[in-house]
JSON list of C-alpha atoms in Angstrom, two decimals:
[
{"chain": "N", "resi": 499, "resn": "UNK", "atom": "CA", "xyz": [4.59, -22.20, 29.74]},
{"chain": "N", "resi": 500, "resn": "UNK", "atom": "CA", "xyz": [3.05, -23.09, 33.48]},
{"chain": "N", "resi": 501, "resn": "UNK", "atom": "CA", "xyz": [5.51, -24.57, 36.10]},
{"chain": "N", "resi": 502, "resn": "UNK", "atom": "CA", "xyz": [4.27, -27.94, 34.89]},
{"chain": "N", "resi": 503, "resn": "UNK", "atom": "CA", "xyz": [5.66, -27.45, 31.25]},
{"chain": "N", "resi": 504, "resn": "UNK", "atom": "CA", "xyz": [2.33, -27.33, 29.64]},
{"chain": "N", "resi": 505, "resn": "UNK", "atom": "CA", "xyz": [1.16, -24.30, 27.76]},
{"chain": "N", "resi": 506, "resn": "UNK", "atom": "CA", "xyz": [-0.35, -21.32, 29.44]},
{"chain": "N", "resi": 507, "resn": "UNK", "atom": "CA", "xyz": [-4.79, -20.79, 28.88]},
{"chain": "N", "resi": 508, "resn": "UNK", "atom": "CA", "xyz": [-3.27, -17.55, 26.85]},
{"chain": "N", "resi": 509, "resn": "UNK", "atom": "CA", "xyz": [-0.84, -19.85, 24.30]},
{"chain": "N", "resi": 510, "resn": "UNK", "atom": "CA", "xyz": [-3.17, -21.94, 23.93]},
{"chain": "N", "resi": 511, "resn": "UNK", "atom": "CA", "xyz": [-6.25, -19.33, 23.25]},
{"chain": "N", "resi": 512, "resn": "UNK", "atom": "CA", "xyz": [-3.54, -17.77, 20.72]},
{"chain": "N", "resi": 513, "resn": "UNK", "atom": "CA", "xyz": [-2.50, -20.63, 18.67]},
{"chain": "N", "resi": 514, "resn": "UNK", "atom": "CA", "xyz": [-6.22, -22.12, 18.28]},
{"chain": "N", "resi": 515, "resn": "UNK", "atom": "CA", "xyz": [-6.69, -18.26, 16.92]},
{"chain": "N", "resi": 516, "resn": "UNK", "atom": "CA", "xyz": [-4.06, -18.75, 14.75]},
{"chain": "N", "resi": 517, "resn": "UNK", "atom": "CA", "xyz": [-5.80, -21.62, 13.22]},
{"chain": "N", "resi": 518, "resn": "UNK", "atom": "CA", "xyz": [-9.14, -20.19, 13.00]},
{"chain": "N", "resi": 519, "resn": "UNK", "atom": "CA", "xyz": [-7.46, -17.33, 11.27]},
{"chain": "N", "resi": 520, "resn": "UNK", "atom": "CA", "xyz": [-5.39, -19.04, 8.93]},
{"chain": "N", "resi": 521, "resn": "UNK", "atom": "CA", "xyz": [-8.77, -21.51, 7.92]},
{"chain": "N", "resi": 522, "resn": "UNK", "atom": "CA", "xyz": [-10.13, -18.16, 7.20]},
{"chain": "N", "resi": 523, "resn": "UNK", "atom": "CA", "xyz": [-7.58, -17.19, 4.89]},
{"chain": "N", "resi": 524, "resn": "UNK", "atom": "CA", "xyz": [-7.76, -20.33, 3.08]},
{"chain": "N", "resi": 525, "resn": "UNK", "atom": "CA", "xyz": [-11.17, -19.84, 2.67]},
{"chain": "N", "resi": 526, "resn": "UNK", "atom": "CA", "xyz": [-11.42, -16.90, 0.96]},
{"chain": "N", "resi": 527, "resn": "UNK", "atom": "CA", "xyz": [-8.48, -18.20, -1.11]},
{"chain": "N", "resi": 528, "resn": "UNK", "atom": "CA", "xyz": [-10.61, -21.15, -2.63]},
{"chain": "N", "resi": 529, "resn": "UNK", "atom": "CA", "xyz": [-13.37, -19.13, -2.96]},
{"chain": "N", "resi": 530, "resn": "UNK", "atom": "CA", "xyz": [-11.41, -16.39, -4.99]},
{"chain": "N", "resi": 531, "resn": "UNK", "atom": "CA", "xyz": [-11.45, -18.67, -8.49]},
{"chain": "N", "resi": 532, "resn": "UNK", "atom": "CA", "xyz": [-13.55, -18.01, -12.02]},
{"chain": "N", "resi": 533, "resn": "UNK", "atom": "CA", "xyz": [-17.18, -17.96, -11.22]},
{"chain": "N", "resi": 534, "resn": "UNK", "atom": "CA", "xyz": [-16.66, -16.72, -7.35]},
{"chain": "N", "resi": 535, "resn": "UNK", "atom": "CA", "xyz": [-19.15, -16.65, -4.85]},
{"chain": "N", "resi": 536, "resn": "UNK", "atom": "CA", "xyz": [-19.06, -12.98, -3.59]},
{"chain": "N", "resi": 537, "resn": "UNK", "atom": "CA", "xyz": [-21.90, -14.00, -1.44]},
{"chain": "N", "resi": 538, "resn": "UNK", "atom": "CA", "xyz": [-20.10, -16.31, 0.13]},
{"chain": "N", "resi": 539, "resn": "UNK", "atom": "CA", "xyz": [-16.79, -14.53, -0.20]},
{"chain": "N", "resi": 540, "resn": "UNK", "atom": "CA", "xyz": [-18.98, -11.17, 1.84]},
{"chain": "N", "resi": 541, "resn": "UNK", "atom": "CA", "xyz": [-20.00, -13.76, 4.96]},
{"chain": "N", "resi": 542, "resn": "UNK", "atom": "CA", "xyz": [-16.20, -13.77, 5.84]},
{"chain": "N", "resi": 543, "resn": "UNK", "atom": "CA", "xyz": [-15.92, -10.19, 6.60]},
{"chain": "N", "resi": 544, "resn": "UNK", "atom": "CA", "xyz": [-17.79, -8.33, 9.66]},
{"chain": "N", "resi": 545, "resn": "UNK", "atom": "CA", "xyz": [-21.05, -6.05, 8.44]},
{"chain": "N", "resi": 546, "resn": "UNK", "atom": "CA", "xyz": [-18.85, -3.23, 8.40]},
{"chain": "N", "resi": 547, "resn": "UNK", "atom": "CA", "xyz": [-16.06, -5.04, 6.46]},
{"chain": "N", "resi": 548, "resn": "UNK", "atom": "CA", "xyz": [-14.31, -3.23, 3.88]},
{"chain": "N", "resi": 549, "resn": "UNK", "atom": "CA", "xyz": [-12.29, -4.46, 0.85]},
{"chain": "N", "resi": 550, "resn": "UNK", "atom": "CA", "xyz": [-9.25, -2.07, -0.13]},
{"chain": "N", "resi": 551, "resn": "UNK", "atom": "CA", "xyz": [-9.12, -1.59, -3.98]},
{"chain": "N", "resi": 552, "resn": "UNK", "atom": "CA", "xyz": [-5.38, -1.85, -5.60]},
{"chain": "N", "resi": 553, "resn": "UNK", "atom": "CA", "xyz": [-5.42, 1.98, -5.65]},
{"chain": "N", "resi": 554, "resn": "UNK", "atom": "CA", "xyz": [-6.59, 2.37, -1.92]},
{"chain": "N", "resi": 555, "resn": "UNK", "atom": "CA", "xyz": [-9.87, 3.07, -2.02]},
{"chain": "N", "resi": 556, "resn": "UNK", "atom": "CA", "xyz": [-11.87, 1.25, 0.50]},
{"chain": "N", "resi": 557, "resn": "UNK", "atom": "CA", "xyz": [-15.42, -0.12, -0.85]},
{"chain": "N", "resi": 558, "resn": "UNK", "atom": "CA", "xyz": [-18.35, -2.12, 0.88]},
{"chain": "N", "resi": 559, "resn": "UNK", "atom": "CA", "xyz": [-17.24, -5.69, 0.69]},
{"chain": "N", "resi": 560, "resn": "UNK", "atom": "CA", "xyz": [-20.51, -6.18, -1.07]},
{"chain": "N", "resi": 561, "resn": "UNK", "atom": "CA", "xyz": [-19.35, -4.49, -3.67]},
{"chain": "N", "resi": 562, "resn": "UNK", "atom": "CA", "xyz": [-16.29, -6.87, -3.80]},
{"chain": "N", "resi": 563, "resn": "UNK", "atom": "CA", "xyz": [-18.05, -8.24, -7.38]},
{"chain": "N", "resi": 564, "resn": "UNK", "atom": "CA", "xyz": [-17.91, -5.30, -9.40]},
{"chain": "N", "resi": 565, "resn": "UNK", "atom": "CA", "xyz": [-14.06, -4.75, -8.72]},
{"chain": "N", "resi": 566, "resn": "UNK", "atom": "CA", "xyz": [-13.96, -7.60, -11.88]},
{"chain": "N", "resi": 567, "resn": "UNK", "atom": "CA", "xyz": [-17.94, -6.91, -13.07]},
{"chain": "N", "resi": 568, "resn": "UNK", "atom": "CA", "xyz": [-17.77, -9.75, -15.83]},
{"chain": "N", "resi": 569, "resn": "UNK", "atom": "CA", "xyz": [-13.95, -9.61, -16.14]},
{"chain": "N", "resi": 570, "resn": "UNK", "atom": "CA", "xyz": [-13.39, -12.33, -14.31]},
{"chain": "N", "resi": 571, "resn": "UNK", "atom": "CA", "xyz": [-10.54, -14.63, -15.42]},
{"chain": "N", "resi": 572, "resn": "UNK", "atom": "CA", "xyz": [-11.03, -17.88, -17.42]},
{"chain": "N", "resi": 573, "resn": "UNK", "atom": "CA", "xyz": [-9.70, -19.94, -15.02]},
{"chain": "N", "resi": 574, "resn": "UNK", "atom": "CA", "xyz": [-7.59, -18.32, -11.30]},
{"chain": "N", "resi": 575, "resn": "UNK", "atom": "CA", "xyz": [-6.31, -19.86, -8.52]},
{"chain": "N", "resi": 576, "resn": "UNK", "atom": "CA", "xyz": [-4.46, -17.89, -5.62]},
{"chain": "N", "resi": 577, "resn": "UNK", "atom": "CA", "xyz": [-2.45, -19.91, -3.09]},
{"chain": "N", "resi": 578, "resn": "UNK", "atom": "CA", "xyz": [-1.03, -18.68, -0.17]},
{"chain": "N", "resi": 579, "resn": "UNK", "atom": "CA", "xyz": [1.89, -19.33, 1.29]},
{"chain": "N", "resi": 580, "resn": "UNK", "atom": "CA", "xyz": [4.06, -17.28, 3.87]},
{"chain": "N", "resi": 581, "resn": "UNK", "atom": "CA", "xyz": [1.01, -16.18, 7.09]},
{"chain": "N", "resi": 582, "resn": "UNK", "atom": "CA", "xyz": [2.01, -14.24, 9.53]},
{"chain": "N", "resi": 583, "resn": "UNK", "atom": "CA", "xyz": [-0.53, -13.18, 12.27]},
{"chain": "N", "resi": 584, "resn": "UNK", "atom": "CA", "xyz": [-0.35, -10.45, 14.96]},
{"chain": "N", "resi": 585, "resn": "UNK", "atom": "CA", "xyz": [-2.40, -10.07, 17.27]},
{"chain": "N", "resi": 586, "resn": "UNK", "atom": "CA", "xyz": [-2.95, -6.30, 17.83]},
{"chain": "N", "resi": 587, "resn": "UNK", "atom": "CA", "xyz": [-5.43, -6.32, 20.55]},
{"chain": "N", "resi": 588, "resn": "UNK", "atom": "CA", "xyz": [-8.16, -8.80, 22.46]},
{"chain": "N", "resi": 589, "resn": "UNK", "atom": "CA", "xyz": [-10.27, -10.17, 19.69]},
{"chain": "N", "resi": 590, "resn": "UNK", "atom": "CA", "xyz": [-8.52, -7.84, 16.83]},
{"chain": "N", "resi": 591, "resn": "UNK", "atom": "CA", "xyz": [-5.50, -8.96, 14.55]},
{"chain": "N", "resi": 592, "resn": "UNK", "atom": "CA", "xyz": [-3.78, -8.40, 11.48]},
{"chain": "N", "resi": 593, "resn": "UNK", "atom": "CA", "xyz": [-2.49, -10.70, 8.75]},
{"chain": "N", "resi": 594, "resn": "UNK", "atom": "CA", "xyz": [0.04, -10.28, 5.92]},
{"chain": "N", "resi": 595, "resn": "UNK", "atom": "CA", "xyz": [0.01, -13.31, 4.01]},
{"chain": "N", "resi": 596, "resn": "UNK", "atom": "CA", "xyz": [2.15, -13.60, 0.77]},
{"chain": "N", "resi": 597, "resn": "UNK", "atom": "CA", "xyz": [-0.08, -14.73, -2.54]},
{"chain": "N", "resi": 598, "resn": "UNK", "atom": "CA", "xyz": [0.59, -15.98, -6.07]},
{"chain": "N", "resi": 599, "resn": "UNK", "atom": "CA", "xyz": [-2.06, -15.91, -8.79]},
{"chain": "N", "resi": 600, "resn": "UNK", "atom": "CA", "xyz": [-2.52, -18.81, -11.39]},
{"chain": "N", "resi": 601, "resn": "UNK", "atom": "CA", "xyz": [-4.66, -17.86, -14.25]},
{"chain": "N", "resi": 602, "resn": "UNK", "atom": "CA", "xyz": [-4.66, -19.42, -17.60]},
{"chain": "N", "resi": 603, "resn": "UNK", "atom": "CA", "xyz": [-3.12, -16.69, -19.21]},
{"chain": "N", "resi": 604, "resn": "UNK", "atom": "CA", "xyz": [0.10, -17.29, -16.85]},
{"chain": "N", "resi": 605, "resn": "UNK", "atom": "CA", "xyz": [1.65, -19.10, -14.59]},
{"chain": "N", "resi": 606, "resn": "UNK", "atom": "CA", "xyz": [2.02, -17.41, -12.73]},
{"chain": "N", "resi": 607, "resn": "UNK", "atom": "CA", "xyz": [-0.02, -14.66, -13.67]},
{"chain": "N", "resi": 608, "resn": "UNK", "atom": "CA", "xyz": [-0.05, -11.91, -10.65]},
{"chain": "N", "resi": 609, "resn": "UNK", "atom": "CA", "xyz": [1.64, -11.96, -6.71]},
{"chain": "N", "resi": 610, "resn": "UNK", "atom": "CA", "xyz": [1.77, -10.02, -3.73]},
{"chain": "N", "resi": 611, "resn": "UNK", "atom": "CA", "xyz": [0.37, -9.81, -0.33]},
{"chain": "N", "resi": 612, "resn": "UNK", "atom": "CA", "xyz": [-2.91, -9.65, 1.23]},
{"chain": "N", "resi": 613, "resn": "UNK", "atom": "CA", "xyz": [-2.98, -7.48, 4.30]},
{"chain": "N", "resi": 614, "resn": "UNK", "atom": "CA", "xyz": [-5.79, -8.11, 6.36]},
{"chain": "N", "resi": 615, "resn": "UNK", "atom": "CA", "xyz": [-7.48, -7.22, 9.66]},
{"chain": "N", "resi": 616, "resn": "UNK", "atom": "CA", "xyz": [-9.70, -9.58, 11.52]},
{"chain": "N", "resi": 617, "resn": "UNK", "atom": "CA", "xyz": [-11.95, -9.60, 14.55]},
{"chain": "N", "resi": 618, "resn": "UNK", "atom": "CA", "xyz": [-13.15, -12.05, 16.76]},
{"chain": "N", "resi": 619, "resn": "UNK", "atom": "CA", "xyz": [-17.10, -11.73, 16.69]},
{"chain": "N", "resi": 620, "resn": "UNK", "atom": "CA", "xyz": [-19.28, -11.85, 19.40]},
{"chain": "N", "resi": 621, "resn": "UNK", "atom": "CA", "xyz": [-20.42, -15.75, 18.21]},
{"chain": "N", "resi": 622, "resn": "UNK", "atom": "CA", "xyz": [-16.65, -16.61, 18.27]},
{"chain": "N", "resi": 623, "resn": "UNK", "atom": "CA", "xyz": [-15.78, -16.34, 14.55]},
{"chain": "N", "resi": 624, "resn": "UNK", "atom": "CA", "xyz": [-12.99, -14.34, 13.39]},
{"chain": "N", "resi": 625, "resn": "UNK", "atom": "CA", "xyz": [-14.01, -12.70, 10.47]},
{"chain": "N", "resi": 626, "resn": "UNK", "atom": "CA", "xyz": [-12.22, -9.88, 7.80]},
{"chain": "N", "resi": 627, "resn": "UNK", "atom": "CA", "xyz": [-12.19, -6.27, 9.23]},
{"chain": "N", "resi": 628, "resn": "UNK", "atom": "CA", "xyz": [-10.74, -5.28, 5.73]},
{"chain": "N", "resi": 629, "resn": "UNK", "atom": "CA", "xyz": [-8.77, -6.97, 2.59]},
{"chain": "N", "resi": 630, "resn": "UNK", "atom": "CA", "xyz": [-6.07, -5.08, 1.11]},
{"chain": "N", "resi": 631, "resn": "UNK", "atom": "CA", "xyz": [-4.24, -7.01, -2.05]},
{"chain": "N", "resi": 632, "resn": "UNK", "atom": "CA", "xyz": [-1.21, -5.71, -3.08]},
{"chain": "N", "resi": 633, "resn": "UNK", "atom": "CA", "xyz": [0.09, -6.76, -6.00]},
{"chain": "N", "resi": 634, "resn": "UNK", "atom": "CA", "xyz": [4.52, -6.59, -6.06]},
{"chain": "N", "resi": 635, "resn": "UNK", "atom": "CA", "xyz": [4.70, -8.01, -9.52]},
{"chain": "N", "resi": 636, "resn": "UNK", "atom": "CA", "xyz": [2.68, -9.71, -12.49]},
{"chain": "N", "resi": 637, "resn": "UNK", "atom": "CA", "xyz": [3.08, -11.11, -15.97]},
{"chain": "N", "resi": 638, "resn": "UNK", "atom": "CA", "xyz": [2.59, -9.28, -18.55]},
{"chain": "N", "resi": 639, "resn": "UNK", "atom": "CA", "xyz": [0.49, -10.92, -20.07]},
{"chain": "N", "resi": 640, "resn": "UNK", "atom": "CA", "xyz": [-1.48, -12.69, -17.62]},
{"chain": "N", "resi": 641, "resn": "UNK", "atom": "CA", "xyz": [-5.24, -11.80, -17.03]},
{"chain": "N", "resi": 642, "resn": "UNK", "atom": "CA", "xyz": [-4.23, -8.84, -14.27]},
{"chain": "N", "resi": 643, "resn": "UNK", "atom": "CA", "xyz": [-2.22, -6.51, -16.81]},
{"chain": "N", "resi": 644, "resn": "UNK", "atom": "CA", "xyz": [-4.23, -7.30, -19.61]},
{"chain": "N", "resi": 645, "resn": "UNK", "atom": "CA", "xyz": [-8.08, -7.63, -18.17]},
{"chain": "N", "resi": 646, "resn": "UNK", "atom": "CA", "xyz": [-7.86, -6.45, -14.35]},
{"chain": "N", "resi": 647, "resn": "UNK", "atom": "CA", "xyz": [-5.86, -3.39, -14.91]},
{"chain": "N", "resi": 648, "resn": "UNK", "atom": "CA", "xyz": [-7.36, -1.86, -18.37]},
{"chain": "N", "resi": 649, "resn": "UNK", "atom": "CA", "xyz": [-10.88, -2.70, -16.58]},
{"chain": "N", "resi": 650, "resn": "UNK", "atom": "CA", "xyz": [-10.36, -0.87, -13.51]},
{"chain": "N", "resi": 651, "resn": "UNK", "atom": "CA", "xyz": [-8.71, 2.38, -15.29]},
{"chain": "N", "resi": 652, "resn": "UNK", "atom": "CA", "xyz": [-11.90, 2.25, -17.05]},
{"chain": "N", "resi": 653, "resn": "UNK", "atom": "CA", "xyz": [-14.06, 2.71, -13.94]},
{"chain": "N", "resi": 654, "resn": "UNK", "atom": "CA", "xyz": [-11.79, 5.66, -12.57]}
]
């Protein structure tokens, strides 16, 4: 806070990037559903963006479709809920945000965390560095043990 008691250019700066970031978040959340957009999904990361697979191998976020290459569930829905953003340098951060998984399979069907890191861009935007889901539990028969799982053992 200033001598005045109203919030320092820095606060400020860090809680409107706290915003951005967590509308960022929320985006990729709504656009992670049956029938995604990758596309779309690939314009929030950086060019050199990188999505994390579940056994920590780090792919092209372009290639974010073939992770469920026609396995995609019936119906999804991922909600977020606990966000909590660090800011690990001037224009960088990271987020660990807590997820749970609807599908119609179960409900709910998967959960975990996301850990993310972001950038600020040169045109202002903070966009995904890299996506990491970790999953920390999951129904056993919801569409992650029974379709997610036996598809990507296949691909190894």
């Amino acid at each position: 806070m200033s001598i005045q008691g109203t919030p320092s250019t820095e606060a400020v700066e860090r809680t409107v990037a706290r915003s951005e970031i967590t509308a960022l978040l929320q985006r990729y959340a709504n656009m992670a559903v049956e029938k995604a957009d990758f596309a779309g999904m690939a314009r929030l990361f950086t060019s050199d963006g990188k999505f994390i697979l579940l056994d920590g191998t780090a792919v092209p976020v372009t290639e974010i479709e073939r992770i469920v290459a026609g396995n995609e569930a019936t119906w999804i829905r991922h909600h977020l809920t606990t966000i909590n953003i660090e800011f690990t340098g001037d224009g960088e951060a990271t987020a660990d945000s807590y997820y749970i998984a609807f599908t119609d399979l179960a409900q709910p069907d998967h959960w975990g965390r996301w850990r993310d890191t972001l950038r600020r861009e040169d045109d202002g935007q903070w966009k995904l560095t890299s996506k990491q889901p970790v999953v920390e539990g999951y129904h056993p028969e919801g569409w992650v043990a029974t379709v997610l799982f036996p598809a990507m053992q296949a691909q190894a």
